[in-house]
Amino acid sequence: MEWDNDLYELALFRAQDMYERGYFDHIDPDGNCVNHYKGRFGFQGWDVAENIYMNTGVYGYGDAFDSWMTSRGHRYNLLFPHKKGAIAKKGGYVVFLGANHKGFGKECASGKEGREFWRNAPRQPYEE
């Protein structure tokens, strides 16, 4: 996966939005997800998958990664063969984005919907 500065700007936008508006979900209060905003950052035509993390105490990127690696869906996103990736944080909000052309991240889902999917999902392509 290659670091991408434009994807970093999108991840930072998502982290700042959650921080400033006080929510924690893949769907913002307006009903939009990262797919709604990706075109503004040069990712129209890409599939973008998002991991989010929130900790109001002392934290670092390692805390977010440790948490994501214990969650099947978040781990899958980190290990998926994305072409581009970036991570950003604002306050206690950390956002990882992976961009690909393989269809992963195409759909918008709330955290609740994502947890339900991964609870019952059969083994996925690229899943270790």
PDB file of C-alpha atoms in Angstrom:
ATOM      1  CA  MET A   1       0.000   0.000   0.000  1.00  0.00           C
ATOM      2  CA  GLU A   2       1.296   3.423  -0.924  1.00  0.00           C
ATOM      3  CA  TRP A   3       0.874   6.474   1.318  1.00  0.00           C
ATOM      4  CA  ASP A   4      -1.289   9.127  -0.310  1.00  0.00           C
ATOM      5  CA  ASN A   5      -1.381  12.759   0.845  1.00  0.00           C
ATOM      6  CA  ASP A   6      -4.829  13.425  -0.657  1.00  0.00           C
ATOM      7  CA  LEU A   7      -6.200  10.376   1.157  1.00  0.00           C
ATOM      8  CA  TYR A   8      -4.567  11.731   4.333  1.00  0.00           C
ATOM      9  CA  GLU A   9      -6.472  15.002   3.831  1.00  0.00           C
ATOM     10  CA  LEU A  10      -9.726  13.034   3.502  1.00  0.00           C
ATOM     11  CA  ALA A  11      -8.922  11.013   6.654  1.00  0.00           C
ATOM     12  CA  LEU A  12      -8.140  14.242   8.514  1.00  0.00           C
ATOM     13  CA  PHE A  13     -11.395  15.776   7.269  1.00  0.00           C
ATOM     14  CA  ARG A  14     -13.319  12.774   8.641  1.00  0.00           C
ATOM     15  CA  ALA A  15     -11.496  12.872  12.020  1.00  0.00           C
ATOM     16  CA  GLN A  16     -12.023  16.641  12.339  1.00  0.00           C
ATOM     17  CA  ASP A  17     -15.692  16.318  11.430  1.00  0.00           C
ATOM     18  CA  MET A  18     -16.293  13.727  14.152  1.00  0.00           C
ATOM     19  CA  TYR A  19     -14.294  15.785  16.642  1.00  0.00           C
ATOM     20  CA  GLU A  20     -16.018  19.082  15.866  1.00  0.00           C
ATOM     21  CA  ARG A  21     -19.561  17.701  15.602  1.00  0.00           C
ATOM     22  CA  GLY A  22     -19.229  15.206  18.462  1.00  0.00           C
ATOM     23  CA  TYR A  23     -20.274  11.947  16.832  1.00  0.00           C
ATOM     24  CA  PHE A  24     -18.539   8.602  16.292  1.00  0.00           C
ATOM     25  CA  ASP A  25     -19.735   6.567  13.323  1.00  0.00           C
ATOM     26  CA  HIS A  26     -19.047   5.895   9.654  1.00  0.00           C
ATOM     27  CA  ILE A  27     -22.248   7.812   8.866  1.00  0.00           C
ATOM     28  CA  ASP A  28     -22.189  11.502   9.801  1.00  0.00           C
ATOM     29  CA  PRO A  29     -25.182  13.410  11.234  1.00  0.00           C
ATOM     30  CA  ASP A  30     -26.160  14.429   7.680  1.00  0.00           C
ATOM     31  CA  GLY A  31     -26.402  10.770   6.607  1.00  0.00           C
ATOM     32  CA  ASN A  32     -23.178  10.787   4.580  1.00  0.00           C
ATOM     33  CA  CYS A  33     -20.174   8.464   4.699  1.00  0.00           C
ATOM     34  CA  VAL A  34     -16.645   8.759   3.330  1.00  0.00           C
ATOM     35  CA  ASN A  35     -17.950   7.884  -0.156  1.00  0.00           C
ATOM     36  CA  HIS A  36     -19.920  11.131  -0.212  1.00  0.00           C
ATOM     37  CA  TYR A  37     -16.750  13.191   0.326  1.00  0.00           C
ATOM     38  CA  LYS A  38     -14.091  11.206  -1.565  1.00  0.00           C
ATOM     39  CA  GLY A  39     -14.593  13.059  -4.864  1.00  0.00           C
ATOM     40  CA  ARG A  40     -13.597  16.361  -3.231  1.00  0.00           C
ATOM     41  CA  PHE A  41     -10.209  14.813  -2.476  1.00  0.00           C
ATOM     42  CA  GLY A  42      -9.546  13.249  -5.893  1.00  0.00           C
ATOM     43  CA  PHE A  43     -10.896   9.759  -5.242  1.00  0.00           C
ATOM     44  CA  GLN A  44     -13.923   9.641  -7.523  1.00  0.00           C
ATOM     45  CA  GLY A  45     -13.854   6.185  -9.132  1.00  0.00           C
ATOM     46  CA  TRP A  46     -12.053   4.645  -6.153  1.00  0.00           C
ATOM     47  CA  ASP A  47     -13.529   2.433  -3.458  1.00  0.00           C
ATOM     48  CA  VAL A  48     -12.537   3.798  -0.032  1.00  0.00           C
ATOM     49  CA  ALA A  49     -12.834   1.705   3.139  1.00  0.00           C
ATOM     50  CA  GLU A  50     -12.687   3.393   6.532  1.00  0.00           C
ATOM     51  CA  ASN A  51     -11.644   2.382  10.043  1.00  0.00           C
ATOM     52  CA  ILE A  52     -12.442   4.783  12.874  1.00  0.00           C
ATOM     53  CA  TYR A  53     -11.265   4.846  16.483  1.00  0.00           C
ATOM     54  CA  MET A  54     -12.056   7.093  19.416  1.00  0.00           C
ATOM     55  CA  ASN A  55     -10.312   7.442  22.762  1.00  0.00           C
ATOM     56  CA  THR A  56     -10.771  10.482  24.964  1.00  0.00           C
ATOM     57  CA  GLY A  57      -7.729   9.673  27.118  1.00  0.00           C
ATOM     58  CA  VAL A  58      -4.042   9.536  26.258  1.00  0.00           C
ATOM     59  CA  TYR A  59      -3.683   7.669  22.994  1.00  0.00           C
ATOM     60  CA  GLY A  60      -1.595   7.150  19.923  1.00  0.00           C
ATOM     61  CA  TYR A  61      -1.879   5.518  16.543  1.00  0.00           C
ATOM     62  CA  GLY A  62      -0.692   2.258  18.106  1.00  0.00           C
ATOM     63  CA  ASP A  63      -3.759   2.144  20.346  1.00  0.00           C
ATOM     64  CA  ALA A  64      -6.009   2.442  17.298  1.00  0.00           C
ATOM     65  CA  PHE A  65      -4.118  -0.279  15.411  1.00  0.00           C
ATOM     66  CA  ASP A  66      -4.161  -2.597  18.432  1.00  0.00           C
ATOM     67  CA  SER A  67      -7.921  -2.143  18.727  1.00  0.00           C
ATOM     68  CA  TRP A  68      -8.527  -2.620  14.996  1.00  0.00           C
ATOM     69  CA  MET A  69      -6.429  -5.782  14.866  1.00  0.00           C
ATOM     70  CA  THR A  70      -8.735  -7.440  17.425  1.00  0.00           C
ATOM     71  CA  SER A  71     -11.830  -6.721  15.300  1.00  0.00           C
ATOM     72  CA  ARG A  72     -12.432  -8.942  12.274  1.00  0.00           C
ATOM     73  CA  GLY A  73     -13.773  -6.216   9.959  1.00  0.00           C
ATOM     74  CA  HIS A  74     -11.216  -3.594  10.940  1.00  0.00           C
ATOM     75  CA  ARG A  75      -8.376  -6.098  10.627  1.00  0.00           C
ATOM     76  CA  TYR A  76      -9.652  -7.072   7.195  1.00  0.00           C
ATOM     77  CA  ASN A  77      -9.528  -3.444   6.092  1.00  0.00           C
ATOM     78  CA  LEU A  78      -5.962  -2.990   7.350  1.00  0.00           C
ATOM     79  CA  LEU A  79      -4.743  -6.142   5.601  1.00  0.00           C
ATOM     80  CA  PHE A  80      -6.770  -5.705   2.388  1.00  0.00           C
ATOM     81  CA  PRO A  81      -4.579  -5.109  -0.688  1.00  0.00           C
ATOM     82  CA  HIS A  82      -5.438  -1.422  -1.026  1.00  0.00           C
ATOM     83  CA  LYS A  83      -3.483   0.535  -3.619  1.00  0.00           C
ATOM     84  CA  LYS A  84      -3.309   3.660  -1.430  1.00  0.00           C
ATOM     85  CA  GLY A  85      -3.719   4.365   2.278  1.00  0.00           C
ATOM     86  CA  ALA A  86      -3.468   7.043   4.955  1.00  0.00           C
ATOM     87  CA  ILE A  87      -4.184   7.614   8.630  1.00  0.00           C
ATOM     88  CA  ALA A  88      -4.962  10.856  10.458  1.00  0.00           C
ATOM     89  CA  LYS A  89      -6.137  11.956  13.890  1.00  0.00           C
ATOM     90  CA  LYS A  90      -7.825  14.897  15.544  1.00  0.00           C
ATOM     91  CA  GLY A  91      -8.381  14.912  19.270  1.00  0.00           C
ATOM     92  CA  GLY A  92      -9.173  11.334  20.241  1.00  0.00           C
ATOM     93  CA  TYR A  93     -10.460  10.431  16.760  1.00  0.00           C
ATOM     94  CA  VAL A  94      -8.277   8.339  14.461  1.00  0.00           C
ATOM     95  CA  VAL A  95      -9.270   7.499  10.872  1.00  0.00           C
ATOM     96  CA  PHE A  96      -7.573   5.014   8.539  1.00  0.00           C
ATOM     97  CA  LEU A  97      -8.592   4.972   4.886  1.00  0.00           C
ATOM     98  CA  GLY A  98      -7.643   2.412   2.266  1.00  0.00           C
ATOM     99  CA  ALA A  99      -8.361   3.050  -1.429  1.00  0.00           C
ATOM    100  CA  ASN A 100      -8.723   0.304  -4.023  1.00  0.00           C
ATOM    101  CA  HIS A 101     -10.422  -0.677  -7.277  1.00  0.00           C
ATOM    102  CA  LYS A 102     -11.601  -4.077  -6.013  1.00  0.00           C
ATOM    103  CA  GLY A 103     -15.023  -3.080  -4.643  1.00  0.00           C
ATOM    104  CA  PHE A 104     -14.138  -3.080  -0.940  1.00  0.00           C
ATOM    105  CA  GLY A 105     -15.512   0.053   0.721  1.00  0.00           C
ATOM    106  CA  LYS A 106     -18.020   0.734  -2.017  1.00  0.00           C
ATOM    107  CA  GLU A 107     -21.010   0.608   0.344  1.00  0.00           C
ATOM    108  CA  CYS A 108     -21.855   2.972   3.186  1.00  0.00           C
ATOM    109  CA  ALA A 109     -22.664   1.280   6.482  1.00  0.00           C
ATOM    110  CA  SER A 110     -23.005   2.480  10.044  1.00  0.00           C
ATOM    111  CA  GLY A 111     -20.834   0.954  12.744  1.00  0.00           C
ATOM    112  CA  LYS A 112     -23.811  -1.121  13.883  1.00  0.00           C
ATOM    113  CA  GLU A 113     -24.418  -2.444  10.353  1.00  0.00           C
ATOM    114  CA  GLY A 114     -20.728  -3.249   9.944  1.00  0.00           C
ATOM    115  CA  ARG A 115     -20.576  -5.169  13.220  1.00  0.00           C
ATOM    116  CA  GLU A 116     -23.653  -7.175  12.190  1.00  0.00           C
ATOM    117  CA  PHE A 117     -22.174  -7.986   8.779  1.00  0.00           C
ATOM    118  CA  TRP A 118     -18.859  -9.204  10.181  1.00  0.00           C
ATOM    119  CA  ARG A 119     -20.541 -11.228  12.945  1.00  0.00           C
ATOM    120  CA  ASN A 120     -22.141 -13.538  10.372  1.00  0.00           C
ATOM    121  CA  ALA A 121     -20.044 -13.054   7.225  1.00  0.00           C
ATOM    122  CA  PRO A 122     -18.486 -16.065   5.540  1.00  0.00           C
ATOM    123  CA  ARG A 123     -14.747 -15.988   5.002  1.00  0.00           C
ATOM    124  CA  GLN A 124     -13.942 -13.078   2.674  1.00  0.00           C
ATOM    125  CA  PRO A 125     -11.433 -12.872  -0.186  1.00  0.00           C
ATOM    126  CA  TYR A 126      -8.012 -11.809   1.162  1.00  0.00           C
ATOM    127  CA  GLU A 127      -9.020 -12.704   4.730  1.00  0.00           C
ATOM    128  CA  GLU A 128      -6.251 -14.366   6.731  1.00  0.00           C
TER     129      GLU A 128
END
